[in-house]
Amino acid sequence: MVKSVIKCGIFNKMTSFFTKIFGGDPARRFHKEQQGVLDAINQLEPEFQNLTDISLREKSLKLKKQLKNPKDTDEILVPAFALIREASRRVLKQRHFDTQLLGGIALHQGKISEMRTGEGKTLAATAPAYLNALTGRGVHIVTVNDYLAKRDAVWMGQIYYALGLSVGCIAHDAAYIYDPNYQPEESKEATTDKDKERDTLGAFKVVYAYLRPVSRKEAYNADITYGTNNEFGFDYLRDNLVYELSERSQRGHYFAIVDEVDSILIDEARTPLIITVPEMESSDHYRLFSKIVPQLVREVDYNVDEKLRAVTLTEEGIHKVEDILKLGNLYDPEGFRYLHYLEESLKAWVLFKRDKDYVVKDGEVLIVDEFTGRLLHGRRYSGGLHQAIEAKEGVRVQNENRILASITFQNYFRLYEKLSGMTGTALTSSEEFDKVYGLDVVSISTNKPMIRKDLADLVYKTEEIKWKAIIEDIKKRHELGQPILVGTISIEKNEKLAALLNREGINYSILNAKNHEQEGAVIAQAGRLGAVTVATNMAGRGVDIILGGNPFISEEAEKIKELGGLHVVGTERHDARRIDNQLRGRSGRQGDPGSSQFFVSLEDDLMRIFGGERLKNMMTSLNYPEEMPIQSRLISRSIESAQSKVEGFHFDARKHTLEYDDVLNKHRSLFYRRRDEVLELAKITNGLENLGWKTIERVLSQIRILGDEELKKIFIRLGVIDEKYDLGKLPAEDRFNFFSEQLLNKYQKIKSAISEESFVFSLRMLMLKIFDALWTEHLENMEYLRESVMIRAYGQHDPLVEYKSSGHQLFQDFFNRFDSIFFDTVFTIQKPVMAMSVGPSQKISNDKKVGRNDPCPCGSGKKYKKCHGR
């Protein structure tokens, strides 16, 4: 063992030697490549410092006029970066370090900039955002939560405003424009100079002065728009459900800078964004199975694969459920519908844990992001799983939903012409960034040398002994006054540690998904003397932990530095090394001292599933005292090896999901183009009229091969002839052309019976309603297809190939069905109904009280309770 450690040390030294000789360090190489650009920016600094504030803005606006083509941004990079640095120095009293400008150059080039925590990524992003915003095409800066979106829009908005650019902000329930003259009444009391300083540093919650509420469209029309990944993605889907072009919020996808890019583009990429509408009443079934599943016995009625996170019924389990339901065979047609409810309920009870995978808050089940510990508002598990969890927890079971629109984060962010991102931890996932997004990772050197001490893991035999050791370590450091940040992997463990600290009488602050609204305030104070902060893995990403809690209290900061700086305790290793590195990275910012250490037990999930038993046997055979930890770099490496296996598994799962979504994405792109065509032609004279007739002609060309009797039935249904019409009046070769002319005449009569505006309106609504109904059905069919092709693997068929070919056929049928439904509907619709074919999208103004089961006054043909009474 000693020899292997020595060999490893020699190898690392040799690697470091050759790296220095041949320039293999990518951070140094990138710095060297861009040194000339940095020198040019620095040379402009004295000149720009002599400009007045007005001259600075005028120079900025001149650059904007000068930039005729977005491809020419490189030509004005040097003056643009010099301008933003000077504006920041004046407005925020913060001057970009050269390393921050380097990070900005990497972002502008469409790369991922890996910058250590505390190196000022937020400020670094302003330079490429400003440069690309000069094109007038709009820049999106993506954050992990609303708090950071609002904070950065106010904080960085001051710089952009000084240079003549506008800043928008998209939040979950509102949209804003940065306006230095706007100040709501409720914020006036909280805007003392001291509070403003703290807000600028992100130390306390943002004072929402300067964020003026506007429409989402206005926020997107700003030069630079801040918002979360969820909001940008959902707004894109909603924009493709509108019935008027003017209702759209976004104006395209030019350039995006994604903050905490590993969290957004990787960790959250397994859960697609879905917009749904309630469809079927299924709550009773889920409540029934929530009583059946607890009667099943693990390893008897079902088996669990923890590595694959899967659960499967045994023959015994199937027979037990059949007996309870009094069914002959669960797989017969009459019993098959119950299988869906059973499988989802079993997953809900066995695989999904409260306060780990989800929380129950205000009678609602909210998903917890497994990587960040944040609540995913507006997101629901699909396929009935969410309903099964609701039934398990005894809260109101919502209806199952029909999908109106969906997209994965991978395919949403690949819409951007230029994409970039920044994080403190990207290199361990560089392969995925390259393969999925075509993004290179560039590591940026720290502004000051990093002196944090990362101590070797302490590995204990049992979880109980591990928790005891953690408490002892916290007590010892707390008595000295050293600030401590403790990271846990779940809310459950977070609250367990809090209970242990309570027992010891140690004061602490707690941060998890249940109180994440105070995230910025809690984390920013984690560097105070004697502070103990217990947090889930989100640990305030995006908010700096400042030693002393405030840069203006230097005496306290110096005392903390003498004690060793902020100490980070990891209570367990996470599946992903990046998450562990993020936790470590909260300490040792900007050359500050600091330390980190992970406490691990062989009963932790990661260790138990991936080789913990072998280490446990080794400790037993060596007669290791239970209280004594193993502290070995070799064991730490074996843990990281287990993590890399899990990361590989997750990468494969995301890659698998993306391969299937790529098939659907081709359908989505073409469908949205055809839907957009309808919206655009509605603005052109005779545009939709001609599109409608072309659709009719396509159907006519298909039915002309039918026999006389079949044709007669069709044209009778369309009202062109009646049943008494004698086909013998016309020669056989002229009949089809005659009927086609009659159809054209009827089409023109419908148009002339109402105004041009009403006709176009009716055609637009009819086409869009048919499109949307068919798309919902297509999404469901593709979901069923995906499940069914898995079975074909047993017949030596590649499921993905089967999915592509069958999906292609389904999508061809999609447009054929559109033509057919339009053909059948446009001639049979009555004038008053046609003018009102908008149905539910129109507002009702009716003094008479309408009964729930009465026809809706809007003319949709639906019952009032299913339409405007919903």
Tab-separated table of N, CA, C and O in Angstrom, residues 233-241 270-277 379-380 382 402-413 415 657 660-669 671-672 772 775-776 778-783 786 803:
chain	number	residue	atom	x	y	z
A	233	GLY	N	-37.283	28.250	-20.247
A	233	GLY	CA	-37.791	27.074	-20.958
A	233	GLY	C	-39.301	27.055	-21.055
A	233	GLY	O	-39.866	26.794	-22.130
A	234	PHE	N	-39.992	27.341	-19.938
A	234	PHE	CA	-41.453	27.343	-19.950
A	234	PHE	C	-41.998	28.457	-20.853
A	234	PHE	O	-43.010	28.267	-21.536
A	235	ASP	N	-41.343	29.620	-20.853
A	235	ASP	CA	-41.804	30.718	-21.718
A	235	ASP	C	-41.677	30.338	-23.193
A	235	ASP	O	-42.516	30.724	-24.020
A	236	TYR	N	-40.639	29.574	-23.522
A	236	TYR	CA	-40.484	29.094	-24.903
A	236	TYR	C	-41.652	28.183	-25.278
A	236	TYR	O	-42.247	28.322	-26.357
A	237	LEU	N	-41.997	27.259	-24.383
A	237	LEU	CA	-43.120	26.357	-24.663
A	237	LEU	C	-44.433	27.126	-24.759
A	237	LEU	O	-45.261	26.868	-25.649
A	238	ARG	N	-44.634	28.071	-23.823
A	238	ARG	CA	-45.874	28.861	-23.848
A	238	ARG	C	-45.970	29.701	-25.129
A	238	ARG	O	-47.055	29.878	-25.689
A	239	ASP	N	-44.822	30.201	-25.597
A	239	ASP	CA	-44.819	30.995	-26.832
A	239	ASP	C	-45.266	30.171	-28.033
A	239	ASP	O	-45.742	30.726	-29.035
A	240	ASN	N	-45.084	28.870	-27.954
A	240	ASN	CA	-45.497	28.004	-29.052
A	240	ASN	C	-46.888	27.421	-28.859
A	240	ASN	O	-47.282	26.465	-29.536
A	241	LEU	N	-47.634	28.006	-27.915
A	241	LEU	CA	-49.039	27.661	-27.728
A	241	LEU	C	-49.955	28.861	-27.984
A	241	LEU	O	-51.168	28.756	-27.845
A	270	ARG	N	-32.186	15.685	-16.565
A	270	ARG	CA	-32.915	14.417	-16.668
A	270	ARG	C	-34.425	14.616	-16.579
A	270	ARG	O	-35.202	13.733	-16.914
A	271	THR	N	-34.867	15.773	-16.078
A	271	THR	CA	-36.297	16.035	-15.930
A	271	THR	C	-36.733	17.053	-16.975
A	271	THR	O	-36.322	18.208	-16.919
A	272	PRO	N	-37.551	16.652	-17.961
A	272	PRO	CA	-37.967	17.602	-18.995
A	272	PRO	C	-38.965	18.623	-18.464
A	272	PRO	O	-39.613	18.399	-17.437
A	273	LEU	N	-39.075	19.734	-19.158
A	273	LEU	CA	-40.101	20.732	-18.865
A	273	LEU	C	-41.383	20.296	-19.573
A	273	LEU	O	-41.357	19.976	-20.762
A	274	ILE	N	-42.496	20.288	-18.848
A	274	ILE	CA	-43.758	19.808	-19.416
A	274	ILE	C	-44.880	20.770	-19.054
A	274	ILE	O	-45.010	21.169	-17.896
A	275	ILE	N	-45.686	21.155	-20.041
A	275	ILE	CA	-46.900	21.926	-19.791
A	275	ILE	C	-48.076	20.981	-20.015
A	275	ILE	O	-48.165	20.324	-21.062
A	276	THR	N	-48.956	20.896	-19.022
A	276	THR	CA	-50.046	19.933	-19.085
A	276	THR	C	-51.395	20.593	-18.799
A	276	THR	O	-51.458	21.711	-18.294
A	277	VAL	N	-52.452	19.855	-19.107
A	277	VAL	CA	-53.806	20.234	-18.697
A	277	VAL	C	-54.451	19.026	-18.040
A	277	VAL	O	-54.187	17.896	-18.441
A	379	ARG	N	-42.890	21.850	-11.274
A	379	ARG	CA	-42.492	20.591	-11.909
A	379	ARG	C	-43.212	19.440	-11.226
A	379	ARG	O	-43.313	19.398	-9.999
A	380	ARG	N	-43.708	18.485	-11.996
A	380	ARG	CA	-44.371	17.300	-11.453
A	380	ARG	C	-43.791	16.061	-12.106
A	380	ARG	O	-43.421	16.085	-13.283
A	382	SER	N	-43.925	12.713	-14.030
A	382	SER	CA	-44.870	12.331	-15.072
A	382	SER	C	-45.303	10.880	-14.920
A	382	SER	O	-44.808	10.149	-14.056
A	402	ARG	N	-52.806	15.727	-19.447
A	402	ARG	CA	-52.440	15.518	-20.845
A	402	ARG	C	-51.348	16.532	-21.175
A	402	ARG	O	-51.442	17.707	-20.803
A	403	ILE	N	-50.343	16.092	-21.890
A	403	ILE	CA	-49.200	16.960	-22.203
A	403	ILE	C	-49.536	17.844	-23.399
A	403	ILE	O	-49.900	17.355	-24.467
A	404	LEU	N	-49.406	19.150	-23.195
A	404	LEU	CA	-49.591	20.106	-24.291
A	404	LEU	C	-48.272	20.397	-24.994
A	404	LEU	O	-48.223	20.599	-26.202
A	405	ALA	N	-47.194	20.439	-24.217
A	405	ALA	CA	-45.880	20.764	-24.780
A	405	ALA	C	-44.803	20.273	-23.827
A	405	ALA	O	-45.007	20.258	-22.608
A	406	SER	N	-43.671	19.869	-24.368
A	406	SER	CA	-42.557	19.436	-23.515
A	406	SER	C	-41.246	19.618	-24.257
A	406	SER	O	-41.209	19.624	-25.492
A	407	ILE	N	-40.182	19.768	-23.488
A	407	ILE	CA	-38.833	19.871	-24.063
A	407	ILE	C	-37.824	19.581	-22.961
A	407	ILE	O	-38.071	19.886	-21.786
A	408	THR	N	-36.724	18.954	-23.315
A	408	THR	CA	-35.644	18.753	-22.346
A	408	THR	C	-34.781	20.013	-22.307
A	408	THR	O	-34.756	20.789	-23.265
A	409	PHE	N	-34.059	20.196	-21.201
A	409	PHE	CA	-33.165	21.349	-21.117
A	409	PHE	C	-32.086	21.269	-22.189
A	409	PHE	O	-31.659	22.296	-22.726
A	410	GLN	N	-31.648	20.032	-22.504
A	410	GLN	CA	-30.616	19.908	-23.540
A	410	GLN	C	-31.092	20.523	-24.848
A	410	GLN	O	-30.396	21.323	-25.474
A	411	ASN	N	-32.292	20.148	-25.258
A	411	ASN	CA	-32.785	20.650	-26.547
A	411	ASN	C	-33.220	22.108	-26.480
A	411	ASN	O	-33.172	22.812	-27.492
A	412	TYR	N	-33.631	22.584	-25.297
A	412	TYR	CA	-33.940	24.016	-25.202
A	412	TYR	C	-32.672	24.836	-25.373
A	412	TYR	O	-32.631	25.775	-26.186
A	413	PHE	N	-31.623	24.502	-24.641
A	413	PHE	CA	-30.420	25.341	-24.690
A	413	PHE	C	-29.647	25.185	-25.992
A	413	PHE	O	-28.867	26.056	-26.356
A	415	LEU	N	-31.063	25.523	-28.703
A	415	LEU	CA	-31.712	26.478	-29.606
A	415	LEU	C	-30.859	27.727	-29.797
A	415	LEU	O	-30.980	28.423	-30.810
A	657	THR	N	-31.941	9.391	-22.501
A	657	THR	CA	-33.111	10.272	-22.557
A	657	THR	C	-33.004	11.219	-23.745
A	657	THR	O	-33.982	11.447	-24.473
A	660	TYR	N	-33.682	9.711	-27.306
A	660	TYR	CA	-35.108	9.595	-27.611
A	660	TYR	C	-35.744	10.968	-27.830
A	660	TYR	O	-36.583	11.144	-28.718
A	661	ASP	N	-35.329	11.959	-27.020
A	661	ASP	CA	-35.908	13.293	-27.190
A	661	ASP	C	-35.443	13.941	-28.485
A	661	ASP	O	-36.146	14.777	-29.045
A	662	ASP	N	-34.262	13.552	-28.980
A	662	ASP	CA	-33.791	14.095	-30.258
A	662	ASP	C	-34.727	13.696	-31.399
A	662	ASP	O	-34.934	14.462	-32.344
A	663	VAL	N	-35.282	12.476	-31.296
A	663	VAL	CA	-36.251	12.036	-32.304
A	663	VAL	C	-37.482	12.935	-32.233
A	663	VAL	O	-37.950	13.468	-33.242
A	664	LEU	N	-37.989	13.108	-31.016
A	664	LEU	CA	-39.172	13.952	-30.821
A	664	LEU	C	-38.866	15.413	-31.139
A	664	LEU	O	-39.742	16.155	-31.591
A	665	ASN	N	-37.619	15.830	-30.924
A	665	ASN	CA	-37.252	17.221	-31.174
A	665	ASN	C	-37.357	17.576	-32.659
A	665	ASN	O	-37.717	18.705	-33.005
A	666	LYS	N	-37.058	16.608	-33.529
A	666	LYS	CA	-37.224	16.847	-34.973
A	666	LYS	C	-38.695	17.072	-35.299
A	666	LYS	O	-39.042	17.948	-36.097
A	667	HIS	N	-39.557	16.255	-34.676
A	667	HIS	CA	-41.000	16.442	-34.866
A	667	HIS	C	-41.420	17.812	-34.331
A	667	HIS	O	-42.188	18.536	-34.981
A	668	ARG	N	-40.919	18.151	-33.121
A	668	ARG	CA	-41.291	19.415	-32.476
A	668	ARG	C	-40.896	20.607	-33.345
A	668	ARG	O	-41.682	21.543	-33.531
A	669	SER	N	-39.686	20.576	-33.879
A	669	SER	CA	-39.188	21.697	-34.689
A	669	SER	C	-40.055	21.901	-35.927
A	669	SER	O	-40.428	23.036	-36.264
A	671	PHE	N	-43.181	20.774	-36.397
A	671	PHE	CA	-44.539	21.151	-35.979
A	671	PHE	C	-44.614	22.636	-35.645
A	671	PHE	O	-45.538	23.343	-36.080
A	672	TYR	N	-43.628	23.129	-34.875
A	672	TYR	CA	-43.636	24.549	-34.512
A	672	TYR	C	-43.487	25.439	-35.742
A	672	TYR	O	-44.074	26.521	-35.812
A	772	ASP	N	-53.051	21.765	-32.335
A	772	ASP	CA	-52.750	21.562	-30.916
A	772	ASP	C	-53.345	20.261	-30.381
A	772	ASP	O	-52.712	19.553	-29.588
A	775	TRP	N	-51.210	17.476	-31.729
A	775	TRP	CA	-49.882	17.452	-31.113
A	775	TRP	C	-49.935	16.812	-29.723
A	775	TRP	O	-49.071	16.009	-29.368
A	776	THR	N	-50.974	17.141	-28.971
A	776	THR	CA	-51.149	16.511	-27.657
A	776	THR	C	-51.270	14.998	-27.811
A	776	THR	O	-50.640	14.227	-27.083
A	778	HIS	N	-50.148	13.258	-30.331
A	778	HIS	CA	-48.870	12.732	-30.828
A	778	HIS	C	-47.872	12.535	-29.688
A	778	HIS	O	-47.160	11.520	-29.650
A	779	LEU	N	-47.817	13.496	-28.763
A	779	LEU	CA	-46.909	13.361	-27.612
A	779	LEU	C	-47.263	12.124	-26.791
A	779	LEU	O	-46.369	11.399	-26.331
A	780	GLU	N	-48.552	11.877	-26.610
A	780	GLU	CA	-48.975	10.695	-25.868
A	780	GLU	C	-48.621	9.417	-26.629
A	780	GLU	O	-48.119	8.448	-26.050
A	781	ASN	N	-48.845	9.425	-27.949
A	781	ASN	CA	-48.522	8.254	-28.759
A	781	ASN	C	-47.035	7.944	-28.733
A	781	ASN	O	-46.627	6.779	-28.676
A	782	MET	N	-46.206	8.998	-28.762
A	782	MET	CA	-44.750	8.799	-28.718
A	782	MET	C	-44.314	8.251	-27.358
A	782	MET	O	-43.366	7.469	-27.272
A	783	GLU	N	-45.013	8.677	-26.298
A	783	GLU	CA	-44.702	8.159	-24.961
A	783	GLU	C	-45.057	6.674	-24.879
A	783	GLU	O	-44.282	5.866	-24.363
A	786	ARG	N	-42.533	4.710	-26.885
A	786	ARG	CA	-41.251	4.544	-26.186
A	786	ARG	C	-41.303	3.376	-25.204
A	786	ARG	O	-40.341	2.639	-25.052
A	803	TYR	N	-37.941	2.962	-32.403
A	803	TYR	CA	-38.614	4.201	-31.994
A	803	TYR	C	-38.545	5.240	-33.110
A	803	TYR	O	-39.538	5.928	-33.399
